[in-house]
Amino acid sequence: MTLSAWDRTRLCQALAGWLPERRWFGAGDRAVERVVLAEVIDLGRGLLIVFADVSLAGEAEPRRYQLPIGLRARPGADAITFLSGVWACDAADDPALMGHLLDLIAGGGVRGSTRFTAEVPLLPAGPARRLTADQSNTSVIYGGSYVLKFFRRLFPGPHPEVEIGRAVRTPTIAPLLGVVEHEDTTLAVLQGFAAGAVSGWDLAGTPGFAGRSGALGEAVAVTHEALAEAFGRTTLSRTDIRAAVDGMRDRLARTAAEATVLAPYVGALDALLLEAGRLAVPGSPLQRVHGDLHLGQVLATGRGWLLIDFEGEPAAPIEQRAAWDSPARDVVGVLRSLDYAAGRTVDRSWATTAEREFLAGYARKSGALPDPALLRAYQLDKAIYEVGYETRNRPDWAGIPLRAVEEFVSTWGRAG
Ligand SMILES: Nc1ncnc2c1ncn2[C@@H]1O[C@H](COP(=O)(O)OP(=O)(O)O)[C@@H](O)[C@H]1O
Ligand SMILES: O=P(O)(O)O[C@H]1O[C@H](CO)[C@@H](O[C@H]2O[C@H](CO)[C@@H](O)[C@H](O)[C@H]2O)[C@H](O)[C@H]1O
């Protein structure tokens, strides 16, 4: 079905109000100035994939978002607006339309400029249901077998989840089963679903976590090894260290401009980053990493830990997310997340034990821990990133990384 000019205008108007209510929109309090439909892909049976270019106040370039839209005679809780004779709904909530999409992936082939690929033969799966978790994207589960993730914010270019899923097969990464692409942009990935898995975040504070934390360290090290085998590995030179620290100092300046709570710490943080860069010793590994690892991205399954969501930082340009980095980025991701757990639900002594066990597990499998100066630089960088992330998305949580910033500045600033 094609949308008339009137329908398109109506949908754009409705989206201007609907999008800011979605957690995955991730635009903080920036006002929506304009929504333009860049592409409407008709996948049949009333399923459209819409690309909406959204201009936000204070941003020079519009952001492109993907909206799977279902056209239905009757509205539901998922309704976005009424068009000529039909309701436009969020298709991720529609089991029949999601079933249709899975059939398209299983069948493979091209429809217009949209390509469906089954990486393995797909078996019939159970009914589709949208995942209710708080997400940067939107996922749909099929029975207990598959999970399909729609990327909400679109960027052209190779997608890390696809590149990594195709190149790396290790039990610590969910297997890639299917892909939907439009020209050079990845729209969705289908992966094996680990039914009954519990995220590290949900397990935080439970008895026995210390042992699991050691196993998590091992799983992260195994994953780093598998990534290095698939994509290669080199060593950090003095120039690489300088470039990494410059990037962190840039992030500090950008974050401080939007998160004024950082203002009292900017000078000290900048000095600590420079010092960590000076102390870091060239020669540690540089390779593909996860890039945004935290306890919500690690799932405890009956067969050990599974690392998910290899997308990197959700707001970073796609080419940066595939850039080689130090494995310290992921090690720190877990350490910061344990500190978050301490800040939210559990006590600090629990987190201290879990951190120690995690690092011991990582060292056991990888043979070494990251350089302490590098670890310190990444810890500062992650806490700065988190202050920006929370200020934009969950201002109530900003106190957790801010407290870490205060502690880093007072401990490392004094001790040197
Ligand atoms: N392979 C999987 N098996 C089981 N659950 C999964 C799997 N992949 C994702 N999930 C669940 O979906 C949630 C969101 O997935 P994630 O890839 O982190 O999405 P997003 O990029 O939107 O943050 C996870 O927190 C987890 O609960
Ligand atoms: O899972 P995403 O790729 O969307 O990652 C983003 O959101 C995370 C929050 O869900 C955010 O993680 C921060 O909060 C976690 C607790 O909810 C905590 O465990 C992490 O340590 C903390 O960084 C992540 O930074 C962001 O990129």
Coordinates of N, CA, C and O in Angstrom, one line a residue, residues 116-226:
F116 N 17.0 -9.7 2.4 CA 16.7 -10.6 3.5 C 17.7 -11.7 3.4 O 17.8 -12.4 2.4
T117 N 18.4 -12.0 4.5 CA 19.4 -13.1 4.5 C 19.2 -14.0 5.7 O 19.1 -13.5 6.8
A118 N 19.0 -15.3 5.4 CA 19.1 -16.3 6.5 C 20.5 -16.8 6.5 O 21.0 -17.4 5.5
E119 N 21.2 -16.6 7.6 CA 22.6 -17.1 7.7 C 22.6 -18.6 7.9 O 23.6 -19.2 7.6
V120 N 21.5 -19.2 8.4 CA 21.4 -20.6 8.5 C 20.0 -21.0 8.2 O 19.1 -20.1 8.2
P121 N 19.7 -22.2 7.9 CA 18.3 -22.5 7.6 C 17.5 -22.3 8.9 O 17.8 -22.7 10.0
L122 N 16.3 -21.6 8.7 CA 15.6 -21.2 9.9 C 14.4 -22.2 10.1 O 13.7 -22.4 9.1
L123 N 14.2 -22.6 11.3 CA 13.1 -23.5 11.5 C 11.9 -22.7 12.0 O 12.0 -21.6 12.4
P124 N 10.7 -23.2 11.8 CA 9.5 -22.5 12.3 C 9.7 -22.1 13.8 O 10.1 -23.0 14.5
A125 N 9.3 -20.9 14.1 CA 9.5 -20.5 15.5 C 8.1 -20.2 16.1 O 7.1 -20.1 15.4
G126 N 8.0 -20.1 17.4 CA 6.8 -19.8 18.1 C 6.3 -18.4 17.8 O 6.9 -17.6 17.0
P127 N 5.2 -18.0 18.4 CA 4.6 -16.6 18.2 C 5.6 -15.5 18.6 O 6.4 -15.7 19.5
A128 N 5.4 -14.4 17.9 CA 6.3 -13.2 18.2 C 5.7 -12.4 19.3 O 4.5 -12.3 19.4
R129 N 6.6 -11.9 20.1 CA 6.2 -11.0 21.2 C 7.3 -10.0 21.4 O 8.5 -10.3 21.3
R130 N 6.9 -8.7 21.6 CA 7.9 -7.7 21.7 C 8.5 -7.8 23.1 O 7.8 -8.1 24.1
L131 N 9.8 -7.6 23.2 CA 10.5 -7.6 24.5 C 10.2 -6.3 25.2 O 10.2 -5.2 24.6
T132 N 9.9 -6.4 26.5 CA 9.5 -5.2 27.2 C 10.6 -4.5 27.9 O 10.4 -3.4 28.4
A133 N 11.9 -5.0 27.7 CA 13.0 -4.4 28.4 C 13.2 -3.0 27.9 O 12.8 -2.6 26.8
D134 N 13.8 -2.2 28.8 CA 14.2 -0.8 28.5 C 15.4 -0.9 27.5 O 16.5 -1.4 27.8
Q135 N 15.2 -0.5 26.2 CA 16.2 -0.8 25.2 C 16.6 0.5 24.4 O 15.8 1.4 24.3
S136 N 17.8 0.5 23.8 CA 18.1 1.5 22.8 C 17.5 1.2 21.5 O 17.3 2.1 20.7
N137 N 17.2 -0.1 21.3 CA 16.5 -0.5 20.0 C 15.2 -1.2 20.4 O 14.7 -1.0 21.4
T138 N 14.7 -2.0 19.5 CA 13.5 -2.7 19.8 C 13.6 -4.2 19.3 O 14.0 -4.5 18.2
S139 N 13.4 -5.1 20.3 CA 13.6 -6.5 20.0 C 12.3 -7.3 20.1 O 11.4 -6.9 20.9
V140 N 12.2 -8.3 19.2 CA 11.0 -9.2 19.2 C 11.5 -10.6 19.3 O 12.4 -11.0 18.7
I141 N 10.8 -11.3 20.2 CA 11.2 -12.7 20.5 C 10.2 -13.6 19.8 O 9.0 -13.4 19.8
Y142 N 10.8 -14.7 19.1 CA 9.9 -15.7 18.5 C 10.0 -17.0 19.3 O 11.1 -17.6 19.3
G143 N 8.9 -17.3 19.9 CA 8.9 -18.5 20.8 C 10.0 -18.4 21.7 O 10.2 -17.4 22.4
G144 N 10.8 -19.5 21.9 CA 12.0 -19.5 22.7 C 13.2 -19.6 21.9 O 14.2 -20.0 22.4
S145 N 13.1 -19.3 20.6 CA 14.3 -19.6 19.7 C 15.1 -18.5 19.2 O 16.3 -18.5 19.1
Y146 N 14.3 -17.4 18.7 CA 15.0 -16.4 18.0 C 14.7 -15.0 18.6 O 13.6 -14.8 19.2
V147 N 15.6 -14.1 18.5 CA 15.3 -12.7 18.8 C 15.7 -11.8 17.6 O 16.8 -11.9 17.1
L148 N 14.8 -11.0 17.2 CA 15.0 -10.1 16.1 C 15.1 -8.7 16.7 O 14.3 -8.2 17.4
K149 N 16.3 -8.0 16.4 CA 16.5 -6.6 16.9 C 16.4 -5.6 15.7 O 17.2 -5.7 14.8
F150 N 15.4 -4.7 15.8 CA 15.4 -3.6 14.8 C 16.3 -2.5 15.3 O 16.1 -2.0 16.5
F151 N 17.2 -2.0 14.5 CA 18.0 -0.9 14.9 C 17.1 0.4 14.7 O 16.6 0.6 13.6
R152 N 17.0 1.1 15.7 CA 16.1 2.3 15.6 C 16.8 3.5 14.9 O 16.2 4.1 14.0
R153 N 18.0 3.8 15.4 CA 18.7 4.9 14.8 C 19.5 4.2 13.7 O 20.3 3.3 13.9
L154 N 19.4 4.7 12.4 CA 20.1 4.1 11.3 C 21.3 4.9 10.9 O 21.3 6.1 10.9
F155 N 22.4 4.1 10.6 CA 23.6 4.7 10.0 C 24.0 3.8 8.9 O 24.0 2.6 9.0
P156 N 24.4 4.4 7.7 CA 24.9 3.6 6.6 C 26.2 3.0 7.0 O 26.9 3.5 7.8
G157 N 26.5 1.9 6.3 CA 27.9 1.3 6.5 C 27.7 -0.1 7.2 O 26.7 -0.4 7.8
P158 N 28.8 -0.8 7.2 CA 28.8 -2.2 7.8 C 28.4 -2.1 9.3 O 28.9 -1.2 10.0
H159 N 27.5 -2.9 9.7 CA 27.1 -2.9 11.1 C 27.9 -3.9 11.9 O 28.0 -5.0 11.6
P160 N 28.4 -3.4 13.1 CA 29.2 -4.3 13.9 C 28.5 -5.6 14.3 O 29.2 -6.7 14.3
E161 N 27.2 -5.6 14.6 CA 26.6 -6.8 15.0 C 26.6 -7.9 13.8 O 26.7 -9.1 14.0
V162 N 26.6 -7.4 12.6 CA 26.6 -8.3 11.4 C 28.0 -8.7 11.2 O 28.3 -9.9 11.0
E163 N 28.9 -7.7 11.1 CA 30.4 -8.1 10.9 C 30.8 -9.1 11.9 O 31.4 -10.2 11.6
I164 N 30.6 -8.9 13.2 CA 31.0 -9.7 14.3 C 30.3 -11.0 14.2 O 30.9 -12.1 14.3
G165 N 29.0 -11.0 14.0 CA 28.2 -12.2 14.0 C 28.6 -13.1 12.9 O 28.6 -14.3 13.0
R166 N 29.0 -12.5 11.7 CA 29.4 -13.4 10.6 C 30.8 -13.9 10.8 O 31.1 -15.0 10.3
A167 N 31.7 -13.2 11.5 CA 33.1 -13.6 11.5 C 33.4 -14.4 12.8 O 34.4 -15.2 12.8
V168 N 32.6 -14.2 13.8 CA 33.0 -14.9 15.1 C 32.0 -15.9 15.5 O 30.8 -15.5 15.7
R169 N 32.4 -17.1 15.7 CA 31.5 -18.1 16.3 C 32.2 -18.6 17.5 O 33.1 -19.3 17.5
T170 N 31.7 -18.1 18.7 CA 32.2 -18.6 20.0 C 30.9 -18.8 20.9 O 30.0 -18.0 20.7
P171 N 31.0 -19.7 21.8 CA 29.8 -19.9 22.7 C 29.5 -18.7 23.5 O 28.4 -18.6 24.1
T172 N 30.4 -17.7 23.6 CA 30.2 -16.5 24.4 C 29.5 -15.4 23.6 O 29.2 -14.3 24.2
I173 N 29.1 -15.7 22.4 CA 28.4 -14.7 21.6 C 27.1 -15.3 21.0 O 27.2 -16.4 20.4
A174 N 26.0 -14.6 21.0 CA 24.7 -15.2 20.5 C 24.9 -15.3 19.0 O 25.4 -14.4 18.3
P175 N 24.6 -16.5 18.4 CA 24.8 -16.7 17.0 C 23.9 -15.8 16.1 O 22.8 -15.6 16.4
L176 N 24.5 -15.3 15.0 CA 23.8 -14.5 14.0 C 23.0 -15.5 13.1 O 23.6 -16.4 12.5
L177 N 21.7 -15.3 13.0 CA 20.9 -16.2 12.2 C 20.3 -15.6 11.0 O 20.0 -16.3 10.0
G178 N 20.2 -14.3 11.0 CA 19.6 -13.6 9.8 C 19.8 -12.1 9.9 O 20.1 -11.5 10.9
V179 N 19.7 -11.5 8.7 CA 19.9 -10.0 8.6 C 18.9 -9.4 7.6 O 18.6 -10.0 6.6
V180 N 18.5 -8.2 7.9 CA 17.7 -7.4 7.0 C 18.5 -6.1 6.7 O 18.9 -5.4 7.6
E181 N 18.7 -5.9 5.4 CA 19.5 -4.7 5.0 C 18.8 -3.9 3.9 O 18.1 -4.5 3.1
H182 N 19.0 -2.6 3.9 CA 18.5 -1.8 2.9 C 19.6 -1.0 2.3 O 20.2 -0.2 3.0
E183 N 20.0 -1.3 1.0 CA 21.2 -0.8 0.4 C 22.4 -1.0 1.4 O 22.6 -2.2 1.8
D184 N 23.0 0.0 1.8 CA 24.2 -0.2 2.7 C 23.9 -0.1 4.2 O 24.8 0.1 5.0
T185 N 22.6 -0.1 4.5 CA 22.2 0.1 5.9 C 21.6 -1.2 6.5 O 20.7 -1.7 5.9
T186 N 22.1 -1.6 7.7 CA 21.5 -2.8 8.4 C 20.2 -2.3 9.1 O 20.3 -1.4 9.9
L187 N 19.1 -3.0 8.9 CA 17.9 -2.6 9.6 C 17.6 -3.5 10.8 O 17.1 -3.0 11.8
A188 N 18.0 -4.8 10.7 CA 17.6 -5.7 11.8 C 18.5 -6.9 11.7 O 19.0 -7.3 10.7
V189 N 18.8 -7.5 12.9 CA 19.5 -8.8 13.0 C 18.7 -9.8 13.7 O 18.0 -9.5 14.7
L190 N 18.7 -11.0 13.3 CA 18.1 -12.1 14.0 C 19.2 -13.0 14.6 O 20.2 -13.3 14.0
Q191 N 19.0 -13.3 15.9 CA 20.0 -14.0 16.6 C 19.4 -15.2 17.4 O 18.1 -15.1 17.7
G192 N 20.2 -16.1 17.8 CA 19.7 -17.2 18.7 C 19.3 -16.6 20.0 O 20.0 -15.8 20.6
F193 N 18.2 -17.0 20.5 CA 17.7 -16.5 21.8 C 18.0 -17.5 22.9 O 17.7 -18.7 22.8
A194 N 18.6 -17.0 23.9 CA 18.9 -17.9 25.1 C 17.8 -17.8 26.0 O 17.7 -16.9 26.9
A195 N 16.8 -18.8 25.9 CA 15.6 -18.8 26.7 C 16.0 -19.0 28.2 O 16.9 -19.8 28.5
G196 N 15.4 -18.3 29.1 CA 15.7 -18.4 30.5 C 16.9 -17.7 31.0 O 17.3 -17.8 32.2
A197 N 17.7 -17.1 30.1 CA 18.9 -16.4 30.5 C 18.5 -15.2 31.4 O 17.5 -14.6 31.3
V198 N 19.4 -14.9 32.3 CA 19.2 -13.8 33.3 C 20.4 -12.9 33.1 O 21.6 -13.3 33.1
S199 N 20.1 -11.6 33.0 CA 21.2 -10.6 32.8 C 22.1 -10.5 34.1 O 21.5 -10.7 35.2
G200 N 23.3 -10.1 33.9 CA 24.2 -9.9 35.0 C 23.6 -8.8 35.9 O 23.8 -8.8 37.1
W201 N 22.9 -7.8 35.3 CA 22.3 -6.7 36.1 C 21.3 -7.3 37.0 O 21.2 -6.9 38.2
D202 N 20.5 -8.3 36.5 CA 19.4 -8.8 37.4 C 20.0 -9.8 38.4 O 19.3 -10.0 39.5
L203 N 21.2 -10.3 38.2 CA 21.8 -11.2 39.2 C 22.6 -10.4 40.2 O 23.0 -11.0 41.2
A204 N 22.9 -9.1 39.9 CA 23.7 -8.4 40.8 C 23.2 -8.4 42.3 O 22.0 -8.2 42.5
G205 N 24.1 -8.7 43.2 CA 23.7 -8.8 44.6 C 23.2 -10.1 45.1 O 23.1 -10.4 46.3
T206 N 23.0 -11.1 44.1 CA 22.5 -12.4 44.5 C 23.7 -13.2 45.1 O 24.9 -13.0 44.7
P207 N 23.4 -14.2 46.0 CA 24.5 -15.0 46.6 C 25.1 -15.8 45.5 O 24.5 -16.2 44.5
G208 N 26.4 -16.0 45.6 CA 27.1 -16.8 44.6 C 27.6 -16.0 43.4 O 28.2 -16.5 42.4
F209 N 27.3 -14.7 43.4 CA 27.7 -13.9 42.2 C 29.2 -13.8 42.1 O 29.7 -13.7 41.0
A210 N 29.9 -13.9 43.2 CA 31.4 -13.7 43.2 C 32.0 -14.8 42.2 O 32.8 -14.4 41.3
G211 N 31.5 -16.0 42.4 CA 32.0 -17.1 41.5 C 31.6 -16.8 40.0 O 32.4 -17.0 39.1
R212 N 30.4 -16.4 39.9 CA 29.9 -16.1 38.5 C 30.7 -14.9 37.9 O 30.9 -14.8 36.7
S213 N 31.1 -14.0 38.8 CA 31.9 -12.8 38.3 C 33.2 -13.3 37.7 O 33.7 -12.7 36.7
G214 N 33.8 -14.3 38.4 CA 35.1 -14.8 37.9 C 34.9 -15.4 36.5 O 35.6 -15.2 35.5
A215 N 33.8 -16.2 36.4 CA 33.4 -16.8 35.1 C 33.1 -15.8 34.0 O 33.5 -15.9 32.8
L216 N 32.6 -14.6 34.4 CA 32.3 -13.5 33.5 C 33.6 -13.0 33.0 O 33.8 -12.7 31.8
G217 N 34.6 -12.8 33.9 CA 35.9 -12.3 33.5 C 36.5 -13.2 32.4 O 37.0 -12.8 31.4
E218 N 36.3 -14.5 32.7 CA 36.9 -15.5 31.7 C 36.2 -15.4 30.4 O 36.8 -15.4 29.3
A219 N 34.8 -15.2 30.4 CA 34.0 -15.1 29.2 C 34.4 -13.9 28.4 O 34.5 -13.9 27.1
V220 N 34.7 -12.8 29.1 CA 35.1 -11.6 28.3 C 36.5 -11.8 27.7 O 36.7 -11.4 26.5
A221 N 37.4 -12.5 28.4 CA 38.7 -12.7 27.8 C 38.6 -13.7 26.6 O 39.3 -13.5 25.6
V222 N 37.7 -14.7 26.7 CA 37.5 -15.6 25.6 C 37.0 -14.9 24.4 O 37.4 -15.1 23.3
T223 N 36.1 -14.0 24.6 CA 35.5 -13.2 23.6 C 36.6 -12.3 22.9 O 36.6 -12.2 21.7
H224 N 37.4 -11.7 23.7 CA 38.5 -10.8 23.1 C 39.4 -11.7 22.3 O 39.8 -11.2 21.2
E225 N 39.7 -12.9 22.7 CA 40.6 -13.7 22.0 C 39.9 -14.1 20.6 O 40.6 -14.0 19.6
A226 N 38.6 -14.4 20.7 CA 37.9 -14.8 19.4 C 37.8 -13.6 18.5 O 38.0 -13.8 17.3

